Short mmCIF file of C-alpha atoms in Angstrom, two decimals:
data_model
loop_
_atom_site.label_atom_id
_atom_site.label_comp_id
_atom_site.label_asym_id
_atom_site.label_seq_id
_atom_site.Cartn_x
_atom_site.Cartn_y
_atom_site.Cartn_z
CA UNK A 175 73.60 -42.30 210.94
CA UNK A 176 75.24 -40.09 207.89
CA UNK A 177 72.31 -40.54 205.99
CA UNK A 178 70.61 -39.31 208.81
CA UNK A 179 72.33 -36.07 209.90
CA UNK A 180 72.44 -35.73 205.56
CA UNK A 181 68.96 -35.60 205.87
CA UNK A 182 68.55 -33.29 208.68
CA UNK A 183 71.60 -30.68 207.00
CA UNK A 184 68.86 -30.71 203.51
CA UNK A 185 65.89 -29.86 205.58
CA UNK A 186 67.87 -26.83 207.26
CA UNK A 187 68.59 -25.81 203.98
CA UNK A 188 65.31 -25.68 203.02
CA UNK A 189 63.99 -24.40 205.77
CA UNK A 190 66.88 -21.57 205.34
CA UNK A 191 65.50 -21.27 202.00
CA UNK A 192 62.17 -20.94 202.37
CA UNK A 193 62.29 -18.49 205.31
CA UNK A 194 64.45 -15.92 203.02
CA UNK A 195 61.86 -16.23 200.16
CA UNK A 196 58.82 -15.87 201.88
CA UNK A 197 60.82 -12.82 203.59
CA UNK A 198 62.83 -11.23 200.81
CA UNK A 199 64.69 -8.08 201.97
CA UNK A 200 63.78 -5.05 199.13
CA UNK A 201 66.17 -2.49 199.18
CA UNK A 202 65.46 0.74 198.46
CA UNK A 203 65.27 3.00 195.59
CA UNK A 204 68.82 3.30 193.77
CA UNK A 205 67.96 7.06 193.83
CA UNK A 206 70.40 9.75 195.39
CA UNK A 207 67.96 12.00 196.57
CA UNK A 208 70.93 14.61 196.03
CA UNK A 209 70.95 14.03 192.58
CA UNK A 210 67.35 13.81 192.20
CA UNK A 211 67.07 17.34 193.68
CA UNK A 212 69.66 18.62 190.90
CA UNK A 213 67.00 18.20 188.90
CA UNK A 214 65.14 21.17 190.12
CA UNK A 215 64.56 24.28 188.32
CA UNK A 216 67.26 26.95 190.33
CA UNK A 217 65.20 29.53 190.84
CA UNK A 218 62.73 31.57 188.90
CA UNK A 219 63.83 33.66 186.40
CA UNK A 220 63.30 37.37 188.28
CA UNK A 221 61.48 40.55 187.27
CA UNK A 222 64.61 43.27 185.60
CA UNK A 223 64.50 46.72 187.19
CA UNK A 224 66.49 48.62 184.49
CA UNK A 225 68.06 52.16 186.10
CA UNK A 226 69.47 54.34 183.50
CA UNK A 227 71.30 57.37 185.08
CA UNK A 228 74.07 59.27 182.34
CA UNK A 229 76.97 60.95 183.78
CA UNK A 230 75.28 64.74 185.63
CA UNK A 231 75.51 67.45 183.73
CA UNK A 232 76.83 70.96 184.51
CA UNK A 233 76.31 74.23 182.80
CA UNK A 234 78.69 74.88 179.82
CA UNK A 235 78.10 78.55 180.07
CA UNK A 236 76.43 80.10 183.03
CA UNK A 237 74.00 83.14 182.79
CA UNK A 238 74.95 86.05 184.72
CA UNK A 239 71.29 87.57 185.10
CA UNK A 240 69.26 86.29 187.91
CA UNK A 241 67.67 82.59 186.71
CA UNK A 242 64.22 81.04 187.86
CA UNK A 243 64.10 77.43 187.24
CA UNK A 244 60.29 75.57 187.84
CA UNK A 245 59.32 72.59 187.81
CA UNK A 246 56.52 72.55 185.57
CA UNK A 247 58.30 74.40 183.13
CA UNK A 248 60.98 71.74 182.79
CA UNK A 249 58.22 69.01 182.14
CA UNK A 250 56.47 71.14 180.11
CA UNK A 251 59.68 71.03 177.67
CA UNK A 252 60.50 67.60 177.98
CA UNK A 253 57.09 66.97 176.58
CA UNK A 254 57.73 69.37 173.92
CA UNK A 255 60.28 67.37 172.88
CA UNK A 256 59.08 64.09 173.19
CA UNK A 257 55.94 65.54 171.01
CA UNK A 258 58.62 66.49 168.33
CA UNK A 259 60.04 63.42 168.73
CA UNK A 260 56.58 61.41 167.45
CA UNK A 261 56.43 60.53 171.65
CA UNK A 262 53.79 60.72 173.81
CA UNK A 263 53.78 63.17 176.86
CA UNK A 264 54.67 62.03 180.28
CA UNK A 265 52.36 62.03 182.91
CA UNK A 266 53.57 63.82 185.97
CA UNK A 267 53.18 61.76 189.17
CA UNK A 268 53.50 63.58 192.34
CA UNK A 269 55.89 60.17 193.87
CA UNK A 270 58.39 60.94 191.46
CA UNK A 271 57.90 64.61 192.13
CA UNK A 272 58.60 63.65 195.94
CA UNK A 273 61.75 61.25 194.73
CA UNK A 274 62.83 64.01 192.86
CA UNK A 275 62.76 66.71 195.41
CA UNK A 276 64.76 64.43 197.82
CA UNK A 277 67.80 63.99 195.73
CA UNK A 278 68.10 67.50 195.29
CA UNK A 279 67.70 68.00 198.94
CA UNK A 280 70.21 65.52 199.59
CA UNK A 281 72.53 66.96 197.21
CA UNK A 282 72.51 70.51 198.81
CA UNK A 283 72.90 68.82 202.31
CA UNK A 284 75.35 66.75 201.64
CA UNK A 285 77.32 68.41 198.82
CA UNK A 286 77.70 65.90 196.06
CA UNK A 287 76.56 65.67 192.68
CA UNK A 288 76.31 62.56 191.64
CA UNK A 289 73.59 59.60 191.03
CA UNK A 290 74.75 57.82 194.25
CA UNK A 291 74.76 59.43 197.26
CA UNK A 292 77.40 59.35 199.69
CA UNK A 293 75.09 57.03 201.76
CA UNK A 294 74.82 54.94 198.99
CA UNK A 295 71.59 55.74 197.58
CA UNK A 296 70.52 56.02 193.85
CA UNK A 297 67.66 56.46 191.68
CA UNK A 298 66.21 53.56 191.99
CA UNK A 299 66.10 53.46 196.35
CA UNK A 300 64.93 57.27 196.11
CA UNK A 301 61.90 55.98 193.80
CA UNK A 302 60.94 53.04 195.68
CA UNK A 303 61.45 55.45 199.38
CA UNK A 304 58.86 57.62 197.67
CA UNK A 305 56.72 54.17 197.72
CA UNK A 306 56.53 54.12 194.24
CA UNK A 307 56.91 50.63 192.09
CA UNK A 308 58.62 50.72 189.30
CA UNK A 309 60.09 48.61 186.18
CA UNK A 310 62.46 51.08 184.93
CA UNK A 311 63.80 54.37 186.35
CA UNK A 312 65.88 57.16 184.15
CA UNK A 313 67.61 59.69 186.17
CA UNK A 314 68.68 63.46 185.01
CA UNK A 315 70.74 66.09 186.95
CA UNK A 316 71.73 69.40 186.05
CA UNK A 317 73.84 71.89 188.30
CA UNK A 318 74.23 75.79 186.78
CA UNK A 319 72.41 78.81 186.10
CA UNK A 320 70.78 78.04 183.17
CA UNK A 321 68.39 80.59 181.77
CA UNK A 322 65.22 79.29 181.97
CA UNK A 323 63.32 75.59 181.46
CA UNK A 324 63.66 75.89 178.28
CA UNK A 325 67.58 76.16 178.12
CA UNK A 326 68.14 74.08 180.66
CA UNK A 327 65.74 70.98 179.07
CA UNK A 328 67.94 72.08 175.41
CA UNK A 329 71.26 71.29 177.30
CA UNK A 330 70.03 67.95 178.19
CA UNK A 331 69.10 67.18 174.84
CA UNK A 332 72.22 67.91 173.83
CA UNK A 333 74.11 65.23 175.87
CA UNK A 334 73.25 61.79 174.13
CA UNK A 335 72.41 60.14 177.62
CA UNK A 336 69.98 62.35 179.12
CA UNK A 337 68.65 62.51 175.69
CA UNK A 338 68.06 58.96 176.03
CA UNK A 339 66.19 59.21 178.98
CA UNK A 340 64.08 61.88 177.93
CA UNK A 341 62.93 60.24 174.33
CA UNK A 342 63.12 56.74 175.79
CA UNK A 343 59.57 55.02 174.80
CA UNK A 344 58.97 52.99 177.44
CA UNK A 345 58.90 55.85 180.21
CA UNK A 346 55.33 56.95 180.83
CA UNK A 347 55.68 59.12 184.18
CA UNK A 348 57.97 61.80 185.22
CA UNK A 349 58.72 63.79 188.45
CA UNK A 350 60.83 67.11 188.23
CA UNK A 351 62.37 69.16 191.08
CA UNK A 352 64.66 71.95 190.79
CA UNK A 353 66.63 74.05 193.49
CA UNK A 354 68.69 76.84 194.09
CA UNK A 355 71.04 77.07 196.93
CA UNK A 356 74.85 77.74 198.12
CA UNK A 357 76.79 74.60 195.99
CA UNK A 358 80.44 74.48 196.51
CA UNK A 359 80.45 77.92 197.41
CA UNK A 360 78.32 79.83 195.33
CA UNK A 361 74.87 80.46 194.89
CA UNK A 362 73.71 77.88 192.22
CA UNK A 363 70.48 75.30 190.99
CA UNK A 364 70.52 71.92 191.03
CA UNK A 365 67.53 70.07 188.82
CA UNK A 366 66.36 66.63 188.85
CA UNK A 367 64.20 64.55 186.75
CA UNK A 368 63.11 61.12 187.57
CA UNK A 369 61.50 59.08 184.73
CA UNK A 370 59.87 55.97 185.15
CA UNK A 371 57.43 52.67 183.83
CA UNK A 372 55.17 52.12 186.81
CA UNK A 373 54.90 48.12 187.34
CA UNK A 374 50.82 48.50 186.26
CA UNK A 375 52.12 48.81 182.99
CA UNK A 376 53.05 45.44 182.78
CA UNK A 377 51.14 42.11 183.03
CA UNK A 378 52.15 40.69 186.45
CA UNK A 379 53.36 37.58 186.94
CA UNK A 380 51.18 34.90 189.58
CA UNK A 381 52.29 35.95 192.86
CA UNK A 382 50.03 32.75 193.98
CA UNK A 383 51.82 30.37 191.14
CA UNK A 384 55.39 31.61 192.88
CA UNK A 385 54.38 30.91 196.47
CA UNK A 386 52.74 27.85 195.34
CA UNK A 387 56.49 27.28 193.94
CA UNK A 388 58.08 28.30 197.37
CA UNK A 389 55.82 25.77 199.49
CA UNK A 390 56.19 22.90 197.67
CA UNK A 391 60.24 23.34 197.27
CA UNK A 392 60.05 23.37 201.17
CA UNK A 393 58.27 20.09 201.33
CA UNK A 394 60.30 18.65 198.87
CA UNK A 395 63.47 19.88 201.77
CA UNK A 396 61.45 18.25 204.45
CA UNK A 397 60.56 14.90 202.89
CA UNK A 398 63.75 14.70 201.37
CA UNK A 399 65.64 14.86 205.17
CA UNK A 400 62.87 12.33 206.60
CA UNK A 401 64.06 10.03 203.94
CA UNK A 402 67.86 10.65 204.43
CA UNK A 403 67.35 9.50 207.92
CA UNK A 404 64.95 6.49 207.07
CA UNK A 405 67.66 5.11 204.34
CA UNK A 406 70.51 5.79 206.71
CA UNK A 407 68.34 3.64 209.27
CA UNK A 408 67.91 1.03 206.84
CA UNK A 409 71.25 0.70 205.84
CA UNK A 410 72.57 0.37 209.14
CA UNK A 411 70.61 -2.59 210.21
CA UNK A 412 70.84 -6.39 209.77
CA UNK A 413 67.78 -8.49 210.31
CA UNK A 414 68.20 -11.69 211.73
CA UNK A 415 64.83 -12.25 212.97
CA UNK A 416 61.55 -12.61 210.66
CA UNK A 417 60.35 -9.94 212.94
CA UNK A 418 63.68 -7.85 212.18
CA UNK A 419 63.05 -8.55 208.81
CA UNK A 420 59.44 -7.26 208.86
CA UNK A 421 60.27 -4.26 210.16
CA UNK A 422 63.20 -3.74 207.52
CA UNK A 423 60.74 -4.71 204.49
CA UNK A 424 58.12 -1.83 206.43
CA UNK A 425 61.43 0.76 206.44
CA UNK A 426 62.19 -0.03 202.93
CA UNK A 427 58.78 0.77 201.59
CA UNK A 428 58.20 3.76 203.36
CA UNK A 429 61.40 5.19 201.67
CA UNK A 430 60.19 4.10 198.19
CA UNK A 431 57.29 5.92 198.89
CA UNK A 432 59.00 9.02 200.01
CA UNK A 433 60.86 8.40 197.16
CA UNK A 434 57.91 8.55 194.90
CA UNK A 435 56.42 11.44 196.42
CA UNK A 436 59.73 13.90 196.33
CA UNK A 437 59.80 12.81 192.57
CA UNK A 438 56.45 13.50 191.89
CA UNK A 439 56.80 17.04 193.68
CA UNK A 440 59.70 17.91 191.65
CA UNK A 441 57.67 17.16 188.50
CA UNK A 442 55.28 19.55 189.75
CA UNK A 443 57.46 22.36 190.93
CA UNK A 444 59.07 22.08 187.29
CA UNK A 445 56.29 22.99 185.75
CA UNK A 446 55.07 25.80 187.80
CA UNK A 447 58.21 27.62 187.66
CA UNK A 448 58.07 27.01 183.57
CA UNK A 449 54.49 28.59 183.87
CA UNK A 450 55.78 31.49 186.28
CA UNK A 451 59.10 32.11 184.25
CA UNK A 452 57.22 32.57 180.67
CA UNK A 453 54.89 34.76 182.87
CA UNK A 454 58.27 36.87 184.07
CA UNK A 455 59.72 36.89 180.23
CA UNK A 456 56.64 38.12 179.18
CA UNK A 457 57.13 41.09 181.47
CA UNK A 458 60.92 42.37 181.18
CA UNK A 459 60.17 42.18 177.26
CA UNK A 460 57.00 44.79 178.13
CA UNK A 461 59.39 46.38 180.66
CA UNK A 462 62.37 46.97 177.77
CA UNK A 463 59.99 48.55 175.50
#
């Protein structure tokens, strides 16, 4: 009789044995998808918009005779000097013109002198108002009664950082526009020069490359919850059937092969954004002259 139930007890075990090999329970992928997403690039590097704008300037000495600012004259003059200079002229562009014209509207409206108005604009949201796309923007103001273009172009050229602006290389477009009108009480003019790189002066980055980028980082998001909740699944449950266990073994593989396919994604997206970021460093090294 113990020989018996002995014998019985072995072929249980077997039986045990066999029914957990033939139905072996994977697990999944020892891979936090957390950690696996750290492995993404941050973001792509972006495109610098330098704004240079020097403290405004305001008339040492102040003619007395009647003054008539224009605004050719005072680009005809900066070129002048950027010819003496060893620069080439600046083309006039009739944006920057418009950008120009509104900060020195502003300025009489709302009584400030300044680069930021009291709204919280400066050179750079005037210029892109104007619709006008830029990689760098220099800013001048003036305030007095200068004597003419030429003096008034001199005095900037005598303060280092609208000197800057005006023999900076990289500029290759200008807009002027000068004023007169009733500034802190007295009849006065208030000038304006907006210098700027125009973003067709650059090689552009892939616009297609950085939504290409953008897509596939949101299917990376949306595989990577389906597999969250798959493994969470999985790791609740324990099988007792072979059925149970079938069903396990499918859950299992499916999240290996999510697995797979989020890491095979992130090897992609890393080197697009490579691709697009040499593509931006090649531009803000155009952009800084």
């Amino acid at each position: 009789m113990k020989s018996k139930i002995f014998f019985v007890s072995v072929l249980l075990i077997f039986a045990a044995l066999y029914f957990f090999l033939k139905n072996p329970l994977p697990q999944p992928f020892n891979v936090n998808l957390s950690d696996l997403k750290e492995t993404l690039p941050r973001a792509v590097e972006e495109i610098k918009k330098e704004v240079s704008s020097p403290p405004p300037l305001r008339a040492v000495k102040e003619v007395l005779t009647p003054t008539v600012l224009t605004e050719s004259g005072v680009v005809n003059w900066t070129n002048v000097e950027r010819k003496n200079n060893g620069l080439p002229a600046l083309q006039s562009n009739a944006k920057l013109h418009e950008a120009a014209a509104a900060k020195v509207k502003d300025m009489f409206a709302n009584q400030y002198f300044a680069h930021k108005s009291p709204s919280g604009l400066e050179a750079g949201d005037l210029v892109s108002m104007a619709s006008y796309e830029f990689l760098a923007v220099g800013e001048n103001l003036a305030l007095g009664n200068f004597e003419d273009d030429k003096d008034l172009v001199e005095a900037w050229m005598n303060s280092p950082g609208h000197r800057a602006n005006i023999l900076d290389k990289k500029f290759q477009e200008i807009g002027v526009a000068v004023g007169k009108g009733v500034f802190e009480g007295k009849q006065t003019w208030l000038a304006v020069q907006e210098f700027a790189l125009p973003v067709s002066a650059c090689p552009q980055p892939d616009e297609n490359l950085k939504l290409t980028i953008e897509s596939s980082e949101l299917k990376i998001e949306e595989l990577s919850r389906v597999a969250d909740t798959l493994r969470a699944e999985i790791e609740k449950e324990e099988p007792q059937t072979k059925k149970e266990y079938e069903e396990h073994n499918r859950k299992a593989d499916e999240y290996n092969g999510l697995v797979k396919s989020i890491n095979s994604l992130i090897e992609e997206v890393k080197g697009f954004v490579a691709q697009y970021n040499s593509q931006v460093r090649v531009l803000n090294e155009c952009a800084s002259g």
